Structures are given as structure tokens and as C-alpha cells.
Amino acid sequence: MPKISIIVPVYNTEKYLAKCFDSILNQTFSDFELICINDGSTDNSLKILGSYQQKDSRVIVINQKNQGVSAARNKGIDLAKGEYLIFIDSDDWVTTNYLALLLSLILKDNSNISICGFVGGSETFINKHCIVFEGNKEVVELFDKIMIQTPVAKMFNKKIIDQFNLKFDISLNFGEDYVFSLEYFSYCKFVNITNKVMYHYFIGTPNSLSKQFNIKRFQDSEIRANLAVNFFKKFKLQEKDYSDYVLGLYYWNFYDAAFYLYNNFFKMEKHKKLEWIKKMLEFKYIQDGFPNSQKMHPILNIFKTKNINKIHKYLYIRKKIIDTITFIFNRQ
């Protein structure tokens, strides 16, 4: 039986599979199985997976009709035989000591999960050694630093996942990563963290749901916020310690959804964008008013006006500035 099961959902990422798989198969720690779930890819991804399976007996390839990343990960969980689970996205890559270090951390202090730093446009890490959850304000810091909101850059204990039947919620379009991780963390007492950046997250795949606009980007935020509140209460934290974070779930999701209306992967006529912004402003938590928390980014001030045309103008100009900077940078 392998010590670690690595689960990689694959959907139309033929350009990135070699770098991803080579980084996994060249790990210094070798006692693992690599479970690849091809989720109905229409490019050459399945063919590439087959070639790796022929070369390395640790590679397991499962082909299924397109059901989404959550269903693919759940399939991997069902098949996994390892004591510990790792999730890696098929357009990402990891350093050669990724498995070895995460395993050493989770074994240390009888921890329930280990976490490393990851980079995807900017580094995200916490310089802590071990966090005890109950009554500890540092738990909120885990949320603020985006360390909980994704299953990547972590090693999970398979016993906890099996014992509490933890799965990714296929009904959520966005935030299923967050919900799964939050549910897992609710059964943890000790977390070991390293500030070493070992996971490299690629942010440029247009097929990714995280790069597309959908009204569910902020509809599902209420589910995540309620789960977060229950989580903090379970670990005996005071409301004043986590209220800013919970409000941020609402308001950053609003900004996030509006921003992606104007990205280069999503095409929509101006009047349609204005209609979507109007719908978004009608949500109760937007109507109740934005908080005055100092932790909220100044960029949200434009939304406090609730002026559709001002919001549109701001997002449009912001996109043009970003496009210009990107063009100049790429020419250098």
C-alpha cells in the first residue's frame, strides 16, 4: 500500500501536463500512487496521461465523462489507498521535496494536516511551526492568508476524510475547495506549517472556472460565510476576532464577480454587464451596506456608491490599465 495518494483532476490541460507530472514523478519521496482523473478532456490530455501510465507503474488513469473538478476529486478519494492525500491541479507543479517535507510535517507533533507556502502571482505563506486550533486567534490568520481556502499545498490524513465521509460538494460552482477544506479543518486539533514555497499555482488557464464569470461566484459566498462562522464558534473564538474575515467573504466575492465580468477570458456586451452589476447590487448583504473595517481594501470604496455606471467605468478603466501594463511588460 502506498504511503501517499496524489489526486490530479485533468481537463484540457495538455500544454501543462508534462511539467506537472514530471515534477510529481521526480519527487525525492517515491512511495506514492498518482491517481489521474481525466474529466472528459477534448484535447490530447488523455493520450498524454496514457503515455505516463505506460512509463511509470505508480500512475493510475481513470477516464470519465465531464462532471466537473469536484466529481473528479471525489472519484480520486474513493480510489485512494494511501495513508495521506495530496491534491494537485493539472496545470500546476511542485518542487522535488514537496512530498517529503509535507510528510515530515504531518508526522511531527501528531499533526492532522501539513501546509506549505504556494506561489501564484504572489507568495502566500505563514511563518508558523504549529497551530493549536481551540481558542487560538491564529486560526483566523490561516483564513486571512488564504491557507485554508484551497486543498492544494496541503497533506491530508485519509483516516479523517474516511471517518467523516468528507467529499467535495458538486452542487457548488465556486468555493467547493473552501468548503471541503473548512470541513476537514473542523476535525483538526494540530496543524503544522512551513513558510517554504513548494507549490506553484498557474493562474492563466482560461478553462478554469476560477477565471470565468458566474453569478454563483457570490451566491455561494453566503454558504461559505455561514460555515466559517460555525467553524470559529466550534473552536471558541470570539465574534470580534473573526467578524472582519466573514464580512470579507461577502464583499470580496462581490468584487471578484464584478472584476471577472471584465477579464479577457469572458466576453459580454456592455448592457449585459450593467444588468449583472445591477443584479449583484440587489443582494441583501450588499443592500445592508459595506463595512467600514480598516482591513477592507480601498478598492471596495467604489462599490459603496452603488452607482452602476461608476462601477462599470472603474472596472473598464482598470482592465485597460492592466492590459496596457501587460503589453508593455511582454514586449521587454
Coordinates of C-alpha atoms in Angstrom, one line a residue:
M1 CA 0.0 0.0 0.0
P2 CA 1.4 3.4 -0.9
K3 CA 2.1 5.9 1.9
I4 CA 0.6 8.8 -0.2
S5 CA -2.1 9.1 -2.8
I6 CA -1.8 12.1 -5.1
I7 CA -5.1 13.1 -6.9
V8 CA -4.9 15.1 -10.1
P9 CA -8.1 16.1 -11.9
V10 CA -7.4 16.7 -15.6
Y11 CA -9.5 18.7 -18.1
N12 CA -8.0 20.1 -21.3
T13 CA -4.6 20.9 -19.9
E14 CA -2.4 19.2 -22.5
K15 CA 0.1 22.2 -22.5
Y16 CA 0.9 21.8 -18.8
L17 CA 0.7 18.1 -18.0
A18 CA 4.3 17.3 -18.7
K19 CA 5.6 19.9 -16.3
C20 CA 3.1 18.9 -13.7
F21 CA 3.7 15.2 -14.0
D22 CA 7.5 15.4 -14.2
S23 CA 7.5 17.4 -11.0
I24 CA 5.5 14.7 -9.3
L25 CA 7.3 11.7 -10.6
N26 CA 10.7 13.1 -9.8
Q27 CA 9.9 13.6 -6.1
T28 CA 12.7 12.6 -3.6
F29 CA 10.0 10.6 -1.7
S30 CA 8.8 7.8 -4.0
D31 CA 6.3 5.8 -2.1
F32 CA 3.1 7.1 -3.7
E33 CA 0.4 6.5 -6.2
L34 CA -0.6 9.1 -8.8
I35 CA -4.4 9.0 -9.5
C36 CA -5.2 11.0 -12.6
I37 CA -8.9 11.6 -13.3
N38 CA -9.5 12.7 -16.9
D39 CA -12.7 14.6 -16.7
G40 CA -13.9 14.4 -20.3
S41 CA -11.0 16.3 -21.9
T42 CA -11.4 17.1 -25.6
D43 CA -7.7 17.8 -26.3
N44 CA -4.8 15.3 -26.1
S45 CA -4.7 15.2 -22.3
L46 CA -5.9 11.5 -22.1
K47 CA -3.2 10.4 -24.6
I48 CA -0.5 12.2 -22.6
L49 CA -1.8 10.5 -19.4
G50 CA -1.6 7.1 -21.1
S51 CA 2.0 7.7 -22.1
Y52 CA 2.9 8.4 -18.4
Q53 CA 1.0 5.4 -17.3
Q54 CA 3.0 3.2 -19.6
K55 CA 6.3 4.6 -18.3
D56 CA 5.5 4.5 -14.6
S57 CA 3.5 1.9 -12.6
R58 CA 2.6 4.4 -10.0
V59 CA 0.4 6.3 -12.4
I60 CA -3.3 5.3 -12.5
V61 CA -5.5 6.8 -15.2
I62 CA -9.3 7.0 -14.9
N63 CA -11.3 8.3 -17.8
Q64 CA -14.8 9.6 -17.2
K65 CA -17.4 11.9 -18.8
N66 CA -17.1 15.6 -17.9
Q67 CA -18.6 16.0 -14.4
G68 CA -16.5 18.9 -13.0
V69 CA -13.5 19.1 -10.8
S70 CA -15.4 18.2 -7.6
A71 CA -16.6 14.9 -9.0
A72 CA -13.2 14.2 -10.3
R73 CA -11.6 14.7 -7.0
N74 CA -14.2 12.7 -5.2
K75 CA -13.5 9.8 -7.6
G76 CA -9.8 10.0 -6.7
I77 CA -10.7 10.0 -2.9
D78 CA -12.8 6.8 -3.5
L79 CA -9.9 5.1 -5.2
A80 CA -7.1 6.3 -3.0
K81 CA -5.2 3.7 -1.0
G82 CA -2.6 5.8 0.7
E83 CA -2.5 6.9 4.4
Y84 CA -2.3 10.5 3.3
L85 CA -3.8 12.5 0.4
I86 CA -2.4 15.3 -1.8
F87 CA -4.4 17.3 -4.3
I88 CA -2.5 18.9 -7.2
D89 CA -4.1 20.7 -10.1
S90 CA -3.0 19.6 -13.6
D91 CA -1.6 23.0 -14.7
D92 CA 0.4 23.4 -11.5
W93 CA 3.8 22.0 -10.4
V94 CA 5.7 21.2 -7.2
T95 CA 9.3 21.2 -6.0
T96 CA 11.1 17.9 -5.8
N97 CA 11.0 17.8 -1.9
Y98 CA 7.3 18.6 -1.8
L99 CA 6.1 15.2 -0.6
A100 CA 9.0 14.6 1.7
L101 CA 8.6 17.9 3.6
L102 CA 4.8 17.8 3.9
L103 CA 5.0 14.2 5.2
S104 CA 7.7 15.0 7.8
L105 CA 5.5 17.9 9.0
I106 CA 2.3 15.9 9.3
L107 CA 4.1 13.2 11.3
K108 CA 5.6 15.8 13.6
D109 CA 3.7 16.6 16.8
N110 CA 1.0 14.1 15.7
S111 CA -0.5 16.8 13.3
N112 CA -3.7 16.4 11.4
I113 CA -2.6 18.3 8.4
S114 CA 0.5 19.9 7.0
I115 CA 0.7 23.1 4.8
C116 CA 3.4 24.7 2.8
G117 CA 3.6 28.1 1.0
F118 CA 2.5 28.4 -2.6
V119 CA 3.0 31.0 -5.3
G120 CA 0.6 32.1 -8.0
G121 CA 1.3 35.7 -9.0
S122 CA 2.4 36.4 -5.4
E123 CA 3.6 34.3 -2.5
T124 CA 1.3 33.2 0.2
F125 CA 2.6 31.6 3.4
I126 CA 2.6 31.8 7.2
N127 CA 5.8 31.7 9.2
K128 CA 4.5 29.4 11.9
H129 CA 5.5 26.0 13.1
C130 CA 2.5 24.5 14.8
I131 CA -1.0 25.9 15.5
V132 CA -3.3 24.5 18.1
F133 CA -6.9 25.3 17.0
E134 CA -9.0 25.6 20.1
G135 CA -9.4 29.2 21.3
N136 CA -6.4 30.3 19.2
K137 CA -6.8 33.6 17.2
E138 CA -4.1 32.4 14.8
V139 CA -6.8 30.2 13.2
V140 CA -8.3 33.4 11.7
E141 CA -4.8 34.2 10.3
L142 CA -5.0 31.0 8.4
F143 CA -8.1 32.2 6.7
D144 CA -6.8 35.7 6.1
K145 CA -3.6 34.3 4.4
I146 CA -5.7 32.1 2.1
M147 CA -4.1 29.0 3.6
I148 CA -7.4 27.2 4.2
Q149 CA -9.4 28.2 1.1
T150 CA -7.8 25.6 -1.2
P151 CA -6.9 21.9 -0.9
V152 CA -3.6 22.3 -2.7
A153 CA -0.3 22.9 -0.9
K154 CA -1.5 20.6 1.9
M155 CA -1.3 17.0 3.0
F156 CA -4.5 15.4 4.4
N157 CA -4.9 12.4 6.7
K158 CA -7.0 9.9 4.8
K159 CA -8.4 8.5 8.1
I160 CA -10.1 11.8 8.9
I161 CA -11.6 12.0 5.4
D162 CA -12.9 8.5 5.5
Q163 CA -14.2 8.7 9.1
F164 CA -16.3 11.8 8.4
N165 CA -17.1 10.9 4.8
L166 CA -15.7 14.2 3.5
K167 CA -16.2 15.0 -0.1
F168 CA -16.2 18.0 -2.5
D169 CA -19.7 19.5 -2.9
I170 CA -20.7 19.0 -6.5
S171 CA -23.6 21.4 -6.2
L172 CA -21.3 24.4 -5.7
N173 CA -19.9 26.2 -8.8
F174 CA -17.4 28.1 -6.7
G175 CA -15.9 27.6 -3.3
E176 CA -16.2 23.9 -3.3
D177 CA -12.4 23.8 -2.4
Y178 CA -13.1 26.1 0.5
V179 CA -16.0 24.1 1.9
F180 CA -14.1 20.8 1.7
S181 CA -11.0 22.3 3.4
L182 CA -13.1 24.0 6.1
E183 CA -14.9 20.8 6.9
Y184 CA -11.7 19.0 7.1
F185 CA -10.1 21.6 9.4
S186 CA -13.1 21.4 11.7
Y187 CA -11.9 18.0 12.7
C188 CA -8.3 19.1 13.3
K189 CA -6.5 20.0 16.5
F190 CA -2.9 20.4 15.3
V191 CA -1.7 22.0 12.1
N192 CA 2.0 22.1 11.0
I193 CA 3.0 24.8 8.6
T194 CA 6.2 25.7 6.8
N195 CA 6.9 29.0 5.1
K196 CA 8.8 27.3 2.3
V197 CA 7.1 27.9 -1.1
M198 CA 6.9 24.5 -2.7
Y199 CA 3.6 24.6 -4.7
H200 CA 3.5 26.7 -7.9
Y201 CA 0.0 27.7 -9.0
F202 CA -0.7 28.6 -12.6
I203 CA -3.3 31.4 -12.9
G204 CA -3.6 31.7 -16.7
T205 CA -5.8 28.7 -17.8
P206 CA -9.0 30.1 -19.4
N207 CA -10.8 26.8 -19.0
S208 CA -10.6 27.1 -15.2
L209 CA -13.9 28.0 -13.5
S210 CA -12.0 30.4 -11.3
K211 CA -11.2 32.6 -14.4
Q212 CA -14.8 32.9 -15.6
F213 CA -17.8 35.0 -14.5
N214 CA -20.8 33.3 -13.0
I215 CA -23.5 34.7 -10.7
K216 CA -22.6 31.8 -8.4
R217 CA -19.3 33.4 -7.6
F218 CA -21.0 35.4 -4.9
Q219 CA -24.3 33.5 -4.4
D220 CA -22.3 30.7 -2.8
S221 CA -20.5 33.1 -0.6
E222 CA -23.3 33.0 1.9
I223 CA -22.8 29.3 2.3
R224 CA -19.1 29.7 2.9
A225 CA -19.7 32.6 5.4
N226 CA -22.1 30.5 7.5
L227 CA -19.7 27.6 7.5
A228 CA -16.9 29.9 8.6
V229 CA -19.0 31.3 11.5
N230 CA -19.9 27.8 12.7
F231 CA -16.2 26.8 12.4
F232 CA -15.0 29.7 14.5
K233 CA -17.7 29.1 17.1
K234 CA -16.7 25.5 17.4
F235 CA -13.2 26.5 18.3
K236 CA -14.4 29.0 20.9
L237 CA -13.3 32.2 19.1
Q238 CA -15.0 35.5 19.8
E239 CA -17.0 37.2 17.1
K240 CA -14.8 40.3 17.3
D241 CA -11.9 38.1 16.2
Y242 CA -13.4 36.8 13.0
S243 CA -16.1 39.3 12.0
D244 CA -13.9 41.2 9.5
Y245 CA -13.0 37.9 7.8
V246 CA -16.6 36.8 7.5
L247 CA -17.6 40.2 6.0
G248 CA -14.8 39.9 3.6
L249 CA -16.2 36.7 2.3
Y250 CA -19.3 38.6 1.1
Y251 CA -17.7 41.7 -0.2
W252 CA -14.6 40.3 -1.8
N253 CA -16.8 37.8 -3.6
F254 CA -18.9 40.7 -4.9
Y255 CA -15.7 42.5 -6.1
D256 CA -14.4 39.2 -7.5
A257 CA -17.5 38.5 -9.5
A258 CA -17.6 42.1 -10.9
F259 CA -14.0 42.0 -11.8
Y260 CA -14.2 38.9 -13.8
L261 CA -17.0 40.4 -15.9
Y262 CA -14.2 42.4 -17.4
N263 CA -11.4 39.9 -17.8
N264 CA -10.0 38.8 -21.2
F265 CA -11.5 35.3 -21.0
F266 CA -15.1 36.5 -20.6
K267 CA -16.9 38.3 -23.5
M268 CA -20.1 40.1 -22.8
E269 CA -21.8 43.3 -24.2
K270 CA -21.8 46.4 -22.1
H271 CA -25.5 46.4 -21.4
K272 CA -25.4 42.8 -20.2
K273 CA -22.6 43.7 -17.8
L274 CA -24.6 46.5 -16.4
E275 CA -27.5 44.2 -15.9
W276 CA -25.3 41.7 -14.0
I277 CA -23.9 44.5 -11.8
K278 CA -27.5 45.7 -11.0
K279 CA -28.4 42.1 -10.0
M280 CA -25.4 41.9 -7.8
L281 CA -26.2 45.1 -6.0
E282 CA -29.7 43.8 -5.2
F283 CA -28.3 41.1 -2.9
K284 CA -29.2 41.6 0.7
Y285 CA -25.7 41.8 2.1
I286 CA -24.9 44.5 -0.5
Q287 CA -28.1 46.4 0.3
D288 CA -27.2 46.3 4.0
G289 CA -24.2 48.4 3.4
F290 CA -20.4 47.8 3.2
P291 CA -18.5 47.6 6.5
N292 CA -16.1 50.4 7.5
S293 CA -13.4 47.9 8.5
Q294 CA -9.9 49.2 8.0
K295 CA -8.9 45.7 6.8
M296 CA -11.1 46.1 3.7
H297 CA -9.2 47.1 0.6
P298 CA -9.7 50.7 -0.6
I299 CA -10.8 49.3 -3.9
L300 CA -14.1 48.4 -2.4
N301 CA -14.9 52.1 -1.9
I302 CA -16.2 52.3 -5.5
F303 CA -18.8 49.8 -4.7
K304 CA -20.1 51.7 -1.7
T305 CA -21.5 54.2 -4.1
K306 CA -23.9 51.5 -5.6
N307 CA -23.7 53.5 -8.8
I308 CA -23.9 51.1 -11.7
N309 CA -22.3 53.4 -14.2
K310 CA -19.5 54.4 -11.9
I311 CA -18.7 50.8 -11.1
H312 CA -18.7 49.9 -14.8
K313 CA -16.4 52.8 -15.6
Y314 CA -14.0 51.9 -12.9
L315 CA -13.8 48.2 -13.9
Y316 CA -13.4 49.1 -17.5
I317 CA -10.6 51.6 -16.9
R318 CA -8.9 49.2 -14.5
K319 CA -8.9 46.5 -17.2
K320 CA -7.4 48.8 -19.8
I321 CA -4.6 49.8 -17.5
I322 CA -3.8 46.2 -16.7
D323 CA -3.9 45.3 -20.4
T324 CA -1.5 48.1 -21.2
I325 CA 0.9 47.2 -18.4
T326 CA 0.9 43.6 -19.5
F327 CA 1.5 44.5 -23.1
I328 CA 4.5 46.7 -22.2
F329 CA 5.9 44.1 -19.9
N330 CA 5.6 41.3 -22.5
R331 CA 7.5 43.5 -25.1
Q332 CA 10.5 43.8 -22.9

